[in-house]
Amino acid sequence: MDVTWQMLLMVCPLVFLAGFVDAVAGGGGLISLPAYYLAGLPPVLAAGTNKLSACLGTITSSVQYALKGKVLWRIGLLAAAGAFPGSWLGTAFLQMIPENTVRIIMVIVIPLFALLVWHRDASKVRTRPAPRHISLLALGTGLVIGFYDGLIGPGTGTLLILMFTLALGMETVHASGTAKIVNLASNLAALVSLIAAGKVLWLLGLPAAAAGMAGNLLGARMTIRSGGGFIRIMMTVVLCLLLAKMLLDVV
């Protein structure tokens, strides 16, 4: 497939925006994947090219969070380990139920997620579970969010941040930084298989990835500087985008 300047001009700014949003609150794929569709890429090629830009962008934001000490590695790695079987289970479950049923459920549930985001000040550290329970909760969080990723997909990073704050009592910026490690693990696994299948449009994906890395860099730095209030605003935006997508899919 040939890559034109028009495609680059359409995709790169949107991937920059997606990278910014993803670095702050997750859910950047709600912006970046449709950008590749707008450029005329077929679904599988769009998915592979999107994973390339998403992976490189997530590496950029992960490094920023890690350098500032905003990643809790033990929790992140345990959640990533739980996410792999969770994603497999979610994908298997998806094949057993009507597709529209899942979307209707999400239309009902997403506003509840938004209420949880604003229920109390997420910038303050919540009551943390006992240390002996943290490993189990981290694995369980990864399993639940991995299941959602396999079943639904969009907005996974946003829900991961929400689960880290609610279930593990994490401060919001640490939750955002730690979520990047889980996202990176799942994205890399998907990217490897898509590259092997030849489903990446490199001439578009690499310039878009550069734009996404710039967006991730800006988003991570703003989040570290601005704190939890900024994350809650961006999470609300992502949840609104996700609700809009689900409503359109149902209709």
Tab-separated table of C-alpha atoms in Angstrom:
chain	number	residue	atom	x	y	z
A	1	MET	CA	0.000	0.000	0.000
A	2	ASP	CA	1.414	3.385	-1.019
A	3	VAL	CA	1.785	6.122	1.603
A	4	THR	CA	0.962	9.688	0.534
A	5	TRP	CA	1.627	13.057	2.153
A	6	GLN	CA	-2.113	13.440	2.653
A	7	MET	CA	-2.137	10.266	4.747
A	8	LEU	CA	0.762	11.512	6.863
A	9	LEU	CA	-0.866	14.900	7.385
A	10	MET	CA	-4.083	13.206	8.472
A	11	VAL	CA	-2.617	10.542	10.738
A	12	CYS	CA	0.368	12.170	12.471
A	13	PRO	CA	-1.473	15.016	14.282
A	14	LEU	CA	-4.166	12.607	15.492
A	15	VAL	CA	-1.573	10.102	16.716
A	16	PHE	CA	0.203	12.957	18.534
A	17	LEU	CA	-3.084	13.771	20.289
A	18	ALA	CA	-3.674	10.076	21.005
A	19	GLY	CA	-0.207	9.779	22.526
A	20	PHE	CA	-0.827	12.784	24.762
A	21	VAL	CA	-4.154	11.404	25.993
A	22	ASP	CA	-2.754	7.899	26.453
A	23	ALA	CA	0.212	9.095	28.517
A	24	VAL	CA	-2.145	10.906	30.887
A	25	ALA	CA	-5.193	8.672	31.249
A	26	GLY	CA	-5.002	5.765	28.787
A	27	GLY	CA	-7.455	5.282	25.935
A	28	GLY	CA	-5.344	6.802	23.172
A	29	GLY	CA	-6.417	4.022	20.827
A	30	LEU	CA	-9.881	5.587	20.690
A	31	ILE	CA	-8.229	8.374	18.693
A	32	SER	CA	-5.324	6.703	16.893
A	33	LEU	CA	-7.057	3.633	15.449
A	34	PRO	CA	-9.836	5.660	13.730
A	35	ALA	CA	-7.078	7.913	12.346
A	36	TYR	CA	-5.634	4.970	10.428
A	37	TYR	CA	-9.101	4.042	9.187
A	38	LEU	CA	-9.566	7.616	7.926
A	39	ALA	CA	-6.303	7.269	6.020
A	40	GLY	CA	-7.795	4.318	4.150
A	41	LEU	CA	-6.029	1.384	5.829
A	42	PRO	CA	-7.942	-1.909	6.037
A	43	PRO	CA	-8.745	-3.032	9.611
A	44	VAL	CA	-5.934	-5.556	10.154
A	45	LEU	CA	-3.265	-3.295	8.654
A	46	ALA	CA	-4.630	-0.380	10.693
A	47	ALA	CA	-4.433	-2.502	13.862
A	48	GLY	CA	-0.833	-3.525	13.205
A	49	THR	CA	0.342	-0.032	12.303
A	50	ASN	CA	-1.489	1.385	15.317
A	51	LYS	CA	0.262	-1.118	17.612
A	52	LEU	CA	3.638	0.031	16.274
A	53	SER	CA	3.011	3.685	17.067
A	54	ALA	CA	1.312	2.787	20.372
A	55	CYS	CA	4.235	0.632	21.552
A	56	LEU	CA	6.891	3.236	20.790
A	57	GLY	CA	4.764	5.944	22.353
A	58	THR	CA	4.135	3.895	25.503
A	59	ILE	CA	7.873	3.198	25.846
A	60	THR	CA	8.448	6.962	25.785
A	61	SER	CA	5.908	7.748	28.501
A	62	SER	CA	6.998	4.723	30.570
A	63	VAL	CA	10.577	5.997	30.623
A	64	GLN	CA	9.392	9.443	31.745
A	65	TYR	CA	7.325	8.019	34.597
A	66	ALA	CA	10.114	5.632	35.608
A	67	LEU	CA	12.769	8.374	35.684
A	68	LYS	CA	10.580	10.373	38.065
A	69	GLY	CA	9.942	7.353	40.303
A	70	LYS	CA	6.261	7.149	39.348
A	71	VAL	CA	6.228	3.422	38.497
A	72	LEU	CA	5.600	0.760	41.137
A	73	TRP	CA	7.395	-2.056	39.363
A	74	ARG	CA	6.280	-4.973	41.490
A	75	ILE	CA	2.608	-4.137	41.034
A	76	GLY	CA	3.050	-3.338	37.351
A	77	LEU	CA	4.859	-6.571	36.515
A	78	LEU	CA	2.417	-8.694	38.510
A	79	ALA	CA	-0.548	-7.003	36.826
A	80	ALA	CA	1.098	-7.562	33.437
A	81	ALA	CA	1.485	-11.273	34.276
A	82	GLY	CA	-2.213	-11.449	35.125
A	83	ALA	CA	-3.231	-9.548	32.002
A	84	PHE	CA	-2.039	-12.238	29.577
A	85	PRO	CA	-4.364	-15.062	30.724
A	86	GLY	CA	-7.096	-12.484	31.328
A	87	SER	CA	-6.902	-11.301	27.736
A	88	TRP	CA	-7.065	-14.877	26.465
A	89	LEU	CA	-10.150	-15.571	28.587
A	90	GLY	CA	-11.814	-12.350	27.423
A	91	THR	CA	-11.214	-13.209	23.790
A	92	ALA	CA	-12.607	-16.707	24.307
A	93	PHE	CA	-15.696	-15.338	26.093
A	94	LEU	CA	-16.265	-12.832	23.290
A	95	GLN	CA	-16.745	-15.709	20.857
A	96	MET	CA	-19.442	-17.256	23.054
A	97	ILE	CA	-21.872	-14.322	23.422
A	98	PRO	CA	-23.619	-11.909	21.028
A	99	GLU	CA	-21.333	-8.961	20.287
A	100	ASN	CA	-24.028	-6.338	20.870
A	101	THR	CA	-24.730	-7.714	24.352
A	102	VAL	CA	-21.270	-6.677	25.525
A	103	ARG	CA	-21.654	-3.199	24.052
A	104	ILE	CA	-25.056	-2.661	25.699
A	105	ILE	CA	-23.579	-3.663	29.065
A	106	MET	CA	-20.725	-1.202	28.597
A	107	VAL	CA	-23.117	1.643	27.726
A	108	ILE	CA	-24.691	1.095	31.155
A	109	VAL	CA	-21.409	0.599	33.047
A	110	ILE	CA	-19.261	3.423	31.614
A	111	PRO	CA	-21.211	6.259	33.336
A	112	LEU	CA	-20.678	4.368	36.614
A	113	PHE	CA	-16.933	4.369	35.922
A	114	ALA	CA	-17.090	8.125	35.367
A	115	LEU	CA	-18.853	8.589	38.713
A	116	LEU	CA	-16.135	6.546	40.426
A	117	VAL	CA	-13.463	8.787	38.909
A	118	TRP	CA	-15.023	11.852	40.560
A	119	HIS	CA	-16.439	10.183	43.690
A	120	ARG	CA	-13.554	11.316	45.858
A	121	ASP	CA	-10.222	13.011	45.454
A	122	ALA	CA	-8.188	10.510	43.473
A	123	SER	CA	-5.024	12.599	43.923
A	124	LYS	CA	-4.910	11.536	47.596
A	125	VAL	CA	-3.566	8.160	48.616
A	126	ARG	CA	-6.370	5.799	49.509
A	127	THR	CA	-6.297	3.188	52.262
A	128	ARG	CA	-3.857	0.589	51.022
A	129	PRO	CA	-4.390	-3.156	51.412
A	130	ALA	CA	-2.158	-5.186	53.701
A	131	PRO	CA	1.235	-5.998	52.109
A	132	ARG	CA	0.429	-9.728	52.022
A	133	HIS	CA	-2.591	-8.979	49.842
A	134	ILE	CA	-0.904	-6.622	47.359
A	135	SER	CA	0.561	-9.325	45.096
A	136	LEU	CA	-2.767	-11.144	44.862
A	137	LEU	CA	-4.654	-7.906	44.178
A	138	ALA	CA	-2.133	-6.861	41.520
A	139	LEU	CA	-2.499	-10.205	39.732
A	140	GLY	CA	-6.273	-10.006	40.077
A	141	THR	CA	-6.351	-6.470	38.692
A	142	GLY	CA	-4.297	-7.569	35.694
A	143	LEU	CA	-6.580	-10.551	35.169
A	144	VAL	CA	-9.751	-8.428	35.270
A	145	ILE	CA	-8.400	-5.701	33.003
A	146	GLY	CA	-6.845	-8.259	30.666
A	147	PHE	CA	-10.259	-9.916	30.416
A	148	TYR	CA	-11.780	-6.535	29.542
A	149	ASP	CA	-9.040	-5.946	26.952
A	150	GLY	CA	-9.777	-9.252	25.258
A	151	LEU	CA	-13.525	-8.732	25.457
A	152	ILE	CA	-13.845	-5.011	24.624
A	153	GLY	CA	-10.410	-3.412	24.117
A	154	PRO	CA	-10.706	0.395	23.957
A	155	GLY	CA	-10.137	2.304	27.202
A	156	THR	CA	-8.125	-0.476	28.853
A	157	GLY	CA	-5.464	1.886	30.214
A	158	THR	CA	-8.106	4.182	31.694
A	159	LEU	CA	-9.820	1.346	33.558
A	160	LEU	CA	-6.441	0.047	34.714
A	161	ILE	CA	-5.686	3.403	36.357
A	162	LEU	CA	-9.117	3.334	37.989
A	163	MET	CA	-8.553	-0.200	39.332
A	164	PHE	CA	-5.107	0.679	40.672
A	165	THR	CA	-6.513	3.603	42.623
A	166	LEU	CA	-9.612	1.809	43.905
A	167	ALA	CA	-8.320	-1.716	44.587
A	168	LEU	CA	-4.710	-0.980	45.509
A	169	GLY	CA	-5.018	2.486	47.018
A	170	MET	CA	-2.432	3.957	44.645
A	171	GLU	CA	-1.960	7.685	44.170
A	172	THR	CA	-3.233	8.672	40.725
A	173	VAL	CA	0.066	9.657	39.083
A	174	HIS	CA	1.701	6.417	40.271
A	175	ALA	CA	-1.341	4.534	38.958
A	176	SER	CA	-0.950	6.168	35.549
A	177	GLY	CA	2.785	5.421	35.420
A	178	THR	CA	2.378	1.817	36.553
A	179	ALA	CA	-0.452	1.256	34.066
A	180	LYS	CA	1.968	2.011	31.242
A	181	ILE	CA	4.013	-1.077	32.113
A	182	VAL	CA	0.950	-3.308	31.781
A	183	ASN	CA	-0.098	-1.604	28.538
A	184	LEU	CA	3.398	-1.956	27.116
A	185	ALA	CA	3.516	-5.700	27.841
A	186	SER	CA	0.188	-6.378	26.121
A	187	ASN	CA	0.965	-4.067	23.188
A	188	LEU	CA	4.351	-5.684	22.566
A	189	ALA	CA	2.818	-9.165	22.552
A	190	ALA	CA	0.240	-8.102	19.971
A	191	LEU	CA	2.799	-6.173	17.880
A	192	VAL	CA	5.160	-9.150	17.564
A	193	SER	CA	2.405	-11.317	16.100
A	194	LEU	CA	1.232	-8.566	13.733
A	195	ILE	CA	4.771	-7.897	12.475
A	196	ALA	CA	5.256	-11.628	11.892
A	197	ALA	CA	2.051	-11.630	9.839
A	198	GLY	CA	3.232	-8.628	7.777
A	199	LYS	CA	0.406	-6.397	9.010
A	200	VAL	CA	2.403	-3.206	9.680
A	201	LEU	CA	2.632	-0.333	7.183
A	202	TRP	CA	6.109	0.856	8.155
A	203	LEU	CA	6.290	3.963	5.959
A	204	LEU	CA	3.224	5.362	7.730
A	205	GLY	CA	3.735	3.733	11.115
A	206	LEU	CA	7.216	5.089	11.804
A	207	PRO	CA	6.427	8.800	11.177
A	208	ALA	CA	3.192	8.359	13.128
A	209	ALA	CA	5.161	6.697	15.927
A	210	ALA	CA	7.467	9.738	16.093
A	211	ALA	CA	4.399	11.957	16.484
A	212	GLY	CA	2.971	9.597	19.105
A	213	MET	CA	6.242	9.597	21.042
A	214	ALA	CA	6.184	13.401	21.119
A	215	GLY	CA	2.587	13.335	22.386
A	216	ASN	CA	3.448	10.758	25.043
A	217	LEU	CA	6.450	12.777	26.173
A	218	LEU	CA	4.367	15.931	26.564
A	219	GLY	CA	1.499	14.092	28.260
A	220	ALA	CA	3.745	12.304	30.767
A	221	ARG	CA	5.580	15.492	31.710
A	222	MET	CA	2.343	17.447	32.158
A	223	THR	CA	0.851	14.676	34.281
A	224	ILE	CA	3.891	14.449	36.554
A	225	ARG	CA	3.827	18.214	36.997
A	226	SER	CA	0.047	18.699	37.293
A	227	GLY	CA	-0.968	15.683	39.379
A	228	GLY	CA	-4.215	13.806	39.940
A	229	GLY	CA	-6.723	16.525	39.019
A	230	PHE	CA	-5.404	16.667	35.460
A	231	ILE	CA	-5.612	12.878	35.169
A	232	ARG	CA	-9.235	12.811	36.347
A	233	ILE	CA	-10.227	15.373	33.713
A	234	MET	CA	-8.539	13.364	30.951
A	235	MET	CA	-10.015	10.090	32.221
A	236	THR	CA	-13.478	11.648	32.014
A	237	VAL	CA	-12.787	12.726	28.419
A	238	VAL	CA	-11.667	9.206	27.509
A	239	LEU	CA	-14.725	7.625	29.145
A	240	CYS	CA	-16.979	10.016	27.207
A	241	LEU	CA	-15.246	9.009	23.955
A	242	LEU	CA	-15.611	5.346	24.879
A	243	LEU	CA	-19.321	5.785	25.665
A	244	ALA	CA	-19.842	7.566	22.322
A	245	LYS	CA	-18.089	4.712	20.493
A	246	MET	CA	-20.192	2.075	22.231
A	247	LEU	CA	-23.429	3.950	21.479
A	248	LEU	CA	-22.481	4.215	17.802
A	249	ASP	CA	-21.618	0.513	17.672
A	250	VAL	CA	-24.926	-0.454	19.286
A	251	VAL	CA	-26.930	1.745	16.893
